[in-house]
Coordinates of C-alpha atoms and ligand atoms in Angstrom, one line a residue:
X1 CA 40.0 -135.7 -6.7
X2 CA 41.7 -137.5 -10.0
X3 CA 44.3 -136.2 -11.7
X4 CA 41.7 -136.4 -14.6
X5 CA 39.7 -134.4 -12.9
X6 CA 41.6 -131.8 -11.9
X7 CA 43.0 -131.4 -15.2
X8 CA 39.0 -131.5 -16.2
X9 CA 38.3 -128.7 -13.9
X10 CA 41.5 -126.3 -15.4
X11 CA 40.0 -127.1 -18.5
X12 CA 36.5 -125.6 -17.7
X13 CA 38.5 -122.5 -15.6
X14 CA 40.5 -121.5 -18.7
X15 CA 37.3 -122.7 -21.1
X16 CA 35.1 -119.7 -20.0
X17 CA 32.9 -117.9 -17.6
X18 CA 32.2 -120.5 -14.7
X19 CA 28.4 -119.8 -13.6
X20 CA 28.3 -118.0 -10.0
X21 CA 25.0 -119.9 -9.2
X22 CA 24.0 -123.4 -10.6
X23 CA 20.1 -124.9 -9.6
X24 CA 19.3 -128.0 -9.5
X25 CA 15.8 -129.5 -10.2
X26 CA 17.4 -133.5 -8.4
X27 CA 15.0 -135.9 -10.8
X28 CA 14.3 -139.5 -11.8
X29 CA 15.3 -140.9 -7.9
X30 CA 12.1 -143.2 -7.6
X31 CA 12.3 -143.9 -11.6
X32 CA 16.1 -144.7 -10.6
X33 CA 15.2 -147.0 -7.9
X34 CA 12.2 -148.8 -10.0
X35 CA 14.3 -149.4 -12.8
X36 CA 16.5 -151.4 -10.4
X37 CA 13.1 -153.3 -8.8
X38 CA 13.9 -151.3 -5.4
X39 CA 11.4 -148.9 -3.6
X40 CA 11.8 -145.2 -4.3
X41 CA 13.7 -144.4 -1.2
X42 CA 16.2 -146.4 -2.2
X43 CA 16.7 -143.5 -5.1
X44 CA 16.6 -141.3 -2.7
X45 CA 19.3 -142.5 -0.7
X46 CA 21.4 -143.4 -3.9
X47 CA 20.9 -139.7 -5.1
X48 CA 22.4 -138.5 -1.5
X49 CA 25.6 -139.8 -3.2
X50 CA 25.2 -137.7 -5.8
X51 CA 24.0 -134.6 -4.0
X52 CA 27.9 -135.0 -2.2
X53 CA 29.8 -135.6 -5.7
X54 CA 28.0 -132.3 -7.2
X55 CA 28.5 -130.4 -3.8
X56 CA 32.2 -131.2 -3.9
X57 CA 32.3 -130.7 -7.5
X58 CA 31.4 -127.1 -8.0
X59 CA 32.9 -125.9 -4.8
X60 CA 36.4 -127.2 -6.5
X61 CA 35.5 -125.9 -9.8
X62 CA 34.6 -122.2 -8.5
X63 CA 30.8 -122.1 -8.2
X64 CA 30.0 -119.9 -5.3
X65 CA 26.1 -120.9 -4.9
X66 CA 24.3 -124.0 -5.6
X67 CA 20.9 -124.4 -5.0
X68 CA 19.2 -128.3 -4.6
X69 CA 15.6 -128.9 -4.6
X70 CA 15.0 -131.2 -2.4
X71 CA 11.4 -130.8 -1.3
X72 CA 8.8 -129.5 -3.0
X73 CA 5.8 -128.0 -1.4
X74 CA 3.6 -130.6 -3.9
X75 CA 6.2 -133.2 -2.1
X76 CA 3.7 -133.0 0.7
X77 CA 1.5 -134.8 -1.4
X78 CA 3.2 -138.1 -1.6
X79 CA 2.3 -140.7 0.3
X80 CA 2.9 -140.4 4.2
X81 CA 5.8 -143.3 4.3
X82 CA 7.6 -141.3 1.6
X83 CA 7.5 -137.9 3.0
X84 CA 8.5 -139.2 6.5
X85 CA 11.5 -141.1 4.7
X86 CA 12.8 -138.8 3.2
X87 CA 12.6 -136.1 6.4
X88 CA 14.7 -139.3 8.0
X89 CA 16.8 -139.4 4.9
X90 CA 17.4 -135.3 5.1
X91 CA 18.0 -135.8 9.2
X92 CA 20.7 -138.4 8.4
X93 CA 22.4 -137.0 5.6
X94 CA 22.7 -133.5 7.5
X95 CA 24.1 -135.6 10.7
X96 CA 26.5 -137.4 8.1
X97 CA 27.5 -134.7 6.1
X98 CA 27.9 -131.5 7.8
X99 CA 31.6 -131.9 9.3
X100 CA 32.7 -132.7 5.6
X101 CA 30.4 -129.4 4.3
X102 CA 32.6 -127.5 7.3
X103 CA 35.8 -128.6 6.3
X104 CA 35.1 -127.6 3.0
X105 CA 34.2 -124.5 4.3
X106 CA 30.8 -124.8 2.4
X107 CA 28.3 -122.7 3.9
X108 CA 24.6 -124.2 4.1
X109 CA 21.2 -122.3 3.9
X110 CA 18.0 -123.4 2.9
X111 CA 15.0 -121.3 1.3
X112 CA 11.1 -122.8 1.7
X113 CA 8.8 -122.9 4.4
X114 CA 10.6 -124.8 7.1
X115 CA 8.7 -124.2 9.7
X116 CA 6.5 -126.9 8.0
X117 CA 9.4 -129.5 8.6
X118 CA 9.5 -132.0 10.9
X119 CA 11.1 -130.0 14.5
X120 CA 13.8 -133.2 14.3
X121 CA 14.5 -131.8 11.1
X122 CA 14.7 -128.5 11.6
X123 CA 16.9 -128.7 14.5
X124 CA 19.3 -130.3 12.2
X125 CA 19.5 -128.1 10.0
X126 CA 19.6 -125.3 12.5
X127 CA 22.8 -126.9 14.2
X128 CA 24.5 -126.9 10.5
X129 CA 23.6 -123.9 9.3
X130 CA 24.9 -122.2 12.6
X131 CA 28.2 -124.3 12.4
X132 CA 29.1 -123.3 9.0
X133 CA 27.7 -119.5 9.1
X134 CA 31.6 -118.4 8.6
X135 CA 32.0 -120.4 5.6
X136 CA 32.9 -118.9 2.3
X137 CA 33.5 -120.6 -0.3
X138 CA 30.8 -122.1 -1.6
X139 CA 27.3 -121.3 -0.5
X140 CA 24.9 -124.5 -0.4
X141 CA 21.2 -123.6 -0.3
X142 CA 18.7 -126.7 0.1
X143 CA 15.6 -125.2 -1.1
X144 CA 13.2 -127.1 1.4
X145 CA 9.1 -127.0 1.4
X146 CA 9.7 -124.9 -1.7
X147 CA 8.0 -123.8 -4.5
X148 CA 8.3 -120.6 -6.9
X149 CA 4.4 -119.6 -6.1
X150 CA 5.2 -119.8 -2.3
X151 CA 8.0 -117.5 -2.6
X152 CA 6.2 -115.1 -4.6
X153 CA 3.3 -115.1 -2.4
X154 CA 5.2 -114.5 0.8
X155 CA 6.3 -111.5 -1.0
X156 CA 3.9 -110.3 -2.1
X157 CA 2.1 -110.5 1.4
X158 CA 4.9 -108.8 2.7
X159 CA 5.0 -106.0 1.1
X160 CA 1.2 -105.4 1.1
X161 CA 1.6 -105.0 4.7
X162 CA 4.3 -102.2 4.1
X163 CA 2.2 -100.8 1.7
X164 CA -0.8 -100.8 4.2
X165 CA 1.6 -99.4 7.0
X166 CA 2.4 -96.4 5.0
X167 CA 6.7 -97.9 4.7
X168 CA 6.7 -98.3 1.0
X169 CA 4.5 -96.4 -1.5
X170 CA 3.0 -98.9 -4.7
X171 CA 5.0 -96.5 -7.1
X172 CA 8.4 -98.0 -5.5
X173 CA 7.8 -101.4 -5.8
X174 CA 10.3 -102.6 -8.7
X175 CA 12.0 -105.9 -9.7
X176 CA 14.9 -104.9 -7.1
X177 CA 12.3 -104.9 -4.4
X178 CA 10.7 -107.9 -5.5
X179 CA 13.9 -109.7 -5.0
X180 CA 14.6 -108.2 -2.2
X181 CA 11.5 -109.5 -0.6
X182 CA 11.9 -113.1 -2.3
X183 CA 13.2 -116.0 0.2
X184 CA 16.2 -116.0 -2.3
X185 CA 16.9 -112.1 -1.6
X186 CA 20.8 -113.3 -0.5
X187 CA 21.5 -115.2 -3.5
X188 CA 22.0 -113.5 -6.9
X189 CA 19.6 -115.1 -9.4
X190 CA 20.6 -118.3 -10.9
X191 CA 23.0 -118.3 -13.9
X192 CA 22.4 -122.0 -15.0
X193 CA 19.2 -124.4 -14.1
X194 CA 20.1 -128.2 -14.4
X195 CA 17.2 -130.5 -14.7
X196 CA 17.7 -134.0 -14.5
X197 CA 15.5 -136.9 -15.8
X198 CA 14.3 -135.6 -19.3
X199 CA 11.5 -133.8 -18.0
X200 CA 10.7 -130.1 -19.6
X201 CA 9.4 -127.7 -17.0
X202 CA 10.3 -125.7 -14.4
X203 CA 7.9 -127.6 -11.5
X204 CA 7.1 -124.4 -9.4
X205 CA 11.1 -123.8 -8.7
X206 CA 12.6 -120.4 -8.4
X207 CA 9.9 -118.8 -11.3
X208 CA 10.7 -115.3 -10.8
X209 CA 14.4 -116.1 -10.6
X210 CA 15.1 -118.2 -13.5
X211 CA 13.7 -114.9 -15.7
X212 CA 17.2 -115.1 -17.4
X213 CA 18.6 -118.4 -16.5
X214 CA 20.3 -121.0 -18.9
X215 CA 18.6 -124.5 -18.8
X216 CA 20.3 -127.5 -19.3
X217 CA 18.1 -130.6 -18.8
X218 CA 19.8 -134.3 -19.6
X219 CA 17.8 -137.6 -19.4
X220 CA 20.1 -138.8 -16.8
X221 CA 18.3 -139.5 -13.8
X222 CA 19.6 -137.9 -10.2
X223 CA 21.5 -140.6 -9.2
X224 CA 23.9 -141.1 -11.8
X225 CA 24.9 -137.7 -11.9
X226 CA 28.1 -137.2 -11.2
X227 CA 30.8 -134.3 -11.8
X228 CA 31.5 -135.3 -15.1
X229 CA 28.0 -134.4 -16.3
X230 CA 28.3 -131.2 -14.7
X231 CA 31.6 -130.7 -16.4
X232 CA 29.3 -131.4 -19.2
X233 CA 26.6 -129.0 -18.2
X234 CA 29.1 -126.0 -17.3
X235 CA 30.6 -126.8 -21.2
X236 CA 27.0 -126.2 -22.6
X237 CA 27.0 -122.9 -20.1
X238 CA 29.7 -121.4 -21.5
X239 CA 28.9 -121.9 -25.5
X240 CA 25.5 -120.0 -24.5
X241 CA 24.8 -116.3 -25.7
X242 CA 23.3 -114.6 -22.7
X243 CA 21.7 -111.5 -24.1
X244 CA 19.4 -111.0 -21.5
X245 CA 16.5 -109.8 -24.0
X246 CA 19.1 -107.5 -25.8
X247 CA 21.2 -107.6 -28.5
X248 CA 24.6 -109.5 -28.7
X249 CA 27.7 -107.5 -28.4
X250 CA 30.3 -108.5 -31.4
X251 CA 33.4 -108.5 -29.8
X252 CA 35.4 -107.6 -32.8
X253 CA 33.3 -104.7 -33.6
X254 CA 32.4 -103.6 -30.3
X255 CA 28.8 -102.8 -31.3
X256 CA 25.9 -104.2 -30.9
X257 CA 24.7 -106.9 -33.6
X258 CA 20.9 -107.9 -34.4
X259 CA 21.7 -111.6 -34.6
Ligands
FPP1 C1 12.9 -136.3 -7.2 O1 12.8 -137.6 -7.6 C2 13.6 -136.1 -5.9 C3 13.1 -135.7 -4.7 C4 11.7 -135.3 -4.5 C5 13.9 -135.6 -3.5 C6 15.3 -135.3 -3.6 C7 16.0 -135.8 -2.4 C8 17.3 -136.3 -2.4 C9 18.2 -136.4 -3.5 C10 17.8 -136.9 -1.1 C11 17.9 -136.0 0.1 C12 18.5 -134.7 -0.2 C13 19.5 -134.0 0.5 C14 19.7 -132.6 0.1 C15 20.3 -134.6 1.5 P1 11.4 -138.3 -7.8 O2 11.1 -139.0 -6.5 O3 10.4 -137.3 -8.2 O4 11.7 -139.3 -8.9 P2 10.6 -139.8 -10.1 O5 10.3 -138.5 -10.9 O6 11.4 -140.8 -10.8 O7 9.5 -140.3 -9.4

């Protein structure tokens, strides 16, 4: 790290509230790589860089949880050379990356169906997750063969079984036990939603979660950004009003204010 960045990073730490959990909907990779006459998984490969420079960057800035997603359940979709590509790609970059994530003492989880994923893939991430389970300071969750309705539905299939088995009466089912019952149920819900590429919409990622989240969306496609757009993002964070459908608290006044 720079000197001008860790003065950038004191800056944000003294600035304001520095979000617990940041989400990232990774954009613009195949845009990325056309722009520059390559094939898409040359994006891809070019926004690995970036996933590392963000991962790095909010662990040293004092994020605790950082949610990427990587793979859609739509991303089944794409044509067959792309989805096996970027299984390689994800293989590779969890063979390359997890001793850095471990000395770091990052600790990595995913959320998604991944029992859908390639077994080479799944054994990979297996072998990481185990070997930084002890990790805590930042958590890194790779939302994987994910999608909002998925997550939802597994839920909701869940706890229609209880229901049916007599272990949890309708009348108790509240937002806590939603969440509880979400894939995310270990991660508190996210405080700020980056979206990169210019695109506005959520694309089937954590829907119940985001319920209260800040959005920041820049035109910037994935793989050119870098830590001092998050800097950026974390700036736009902290001049937000969270009011979380109340009213805003004057802090001179101490009451609340219709505003
Ligand atoms: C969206 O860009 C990006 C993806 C579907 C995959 C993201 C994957 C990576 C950054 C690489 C591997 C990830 C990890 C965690 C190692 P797009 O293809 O939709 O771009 P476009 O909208 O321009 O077509």
């Amino acid at each position: 790290m720079s000197t001008e960045e860790r003065e950038q990073q004191r800056y944000l730490q003294d600035r304001g509230e520095i979000p617990t959990h940041i989400a990232v909907i990774m954009d613009g990779n195949g845009r990325w790589a056309k722009s520059r006459g390559n094939p898409r998984i040359f994006g891809h490969k070019a926004g690995v860089d970036s996933v590392r420079d963000i991962t790095e960057a909010c662990a040293e800035v004092g994020v605790r949880h950082l949610t990427l997603y990587a793979f859609s359940t739509e991303n089944w979709g794409r044509p067959k050379g792309e989805v096996s590509a970027l299984m390689k790609l994800l293989v590779q970059s969890l063979r390359s990356e997890t001793n850095k994530l471990h000395e770091n003492n990052i600790r990595l989880s995913t959320i998604g169906d991944i029992y859908r994923l390639p077994p080479s893939c799944r054994k990979e991430l297996e072998y990481a997750i185990e070997r930084t389970s002890e990790n805590s300071r930042m958590e890194l969750c790779l939302a994987l063969s994910y999608s909002g309705r998925w997550d939802i539905r597994q839920a909701v299939k869940m706890l229609a079984e209880k229901t049916q088995k007599g272990e949890i009466a309708p009348d108790e089912i509240d937002d806590e036990v939603i969440s509880h019952h979400l894939s995310t149920s270990a991660l508190p819900d996210p405080d700020l939603i980056i979206r990169t590429s210019g695109e506005f919409r959520m694309s089937n990622f954590l829907l119940w979660q985001a319920a209260y989240s800040e959005l920041y969306i820049t035109e910037t496609f994935w793989p050119d950004f870098r830590r001092k757009e998050l800097y950026h993002a974390i700036e736009s964070y902290q001049d937000r009003d969270r009011r979380f459908g109340k009213v805003a608290v004057s802090k001179a006044q101490k009451e609340p204010t219709i505003i």
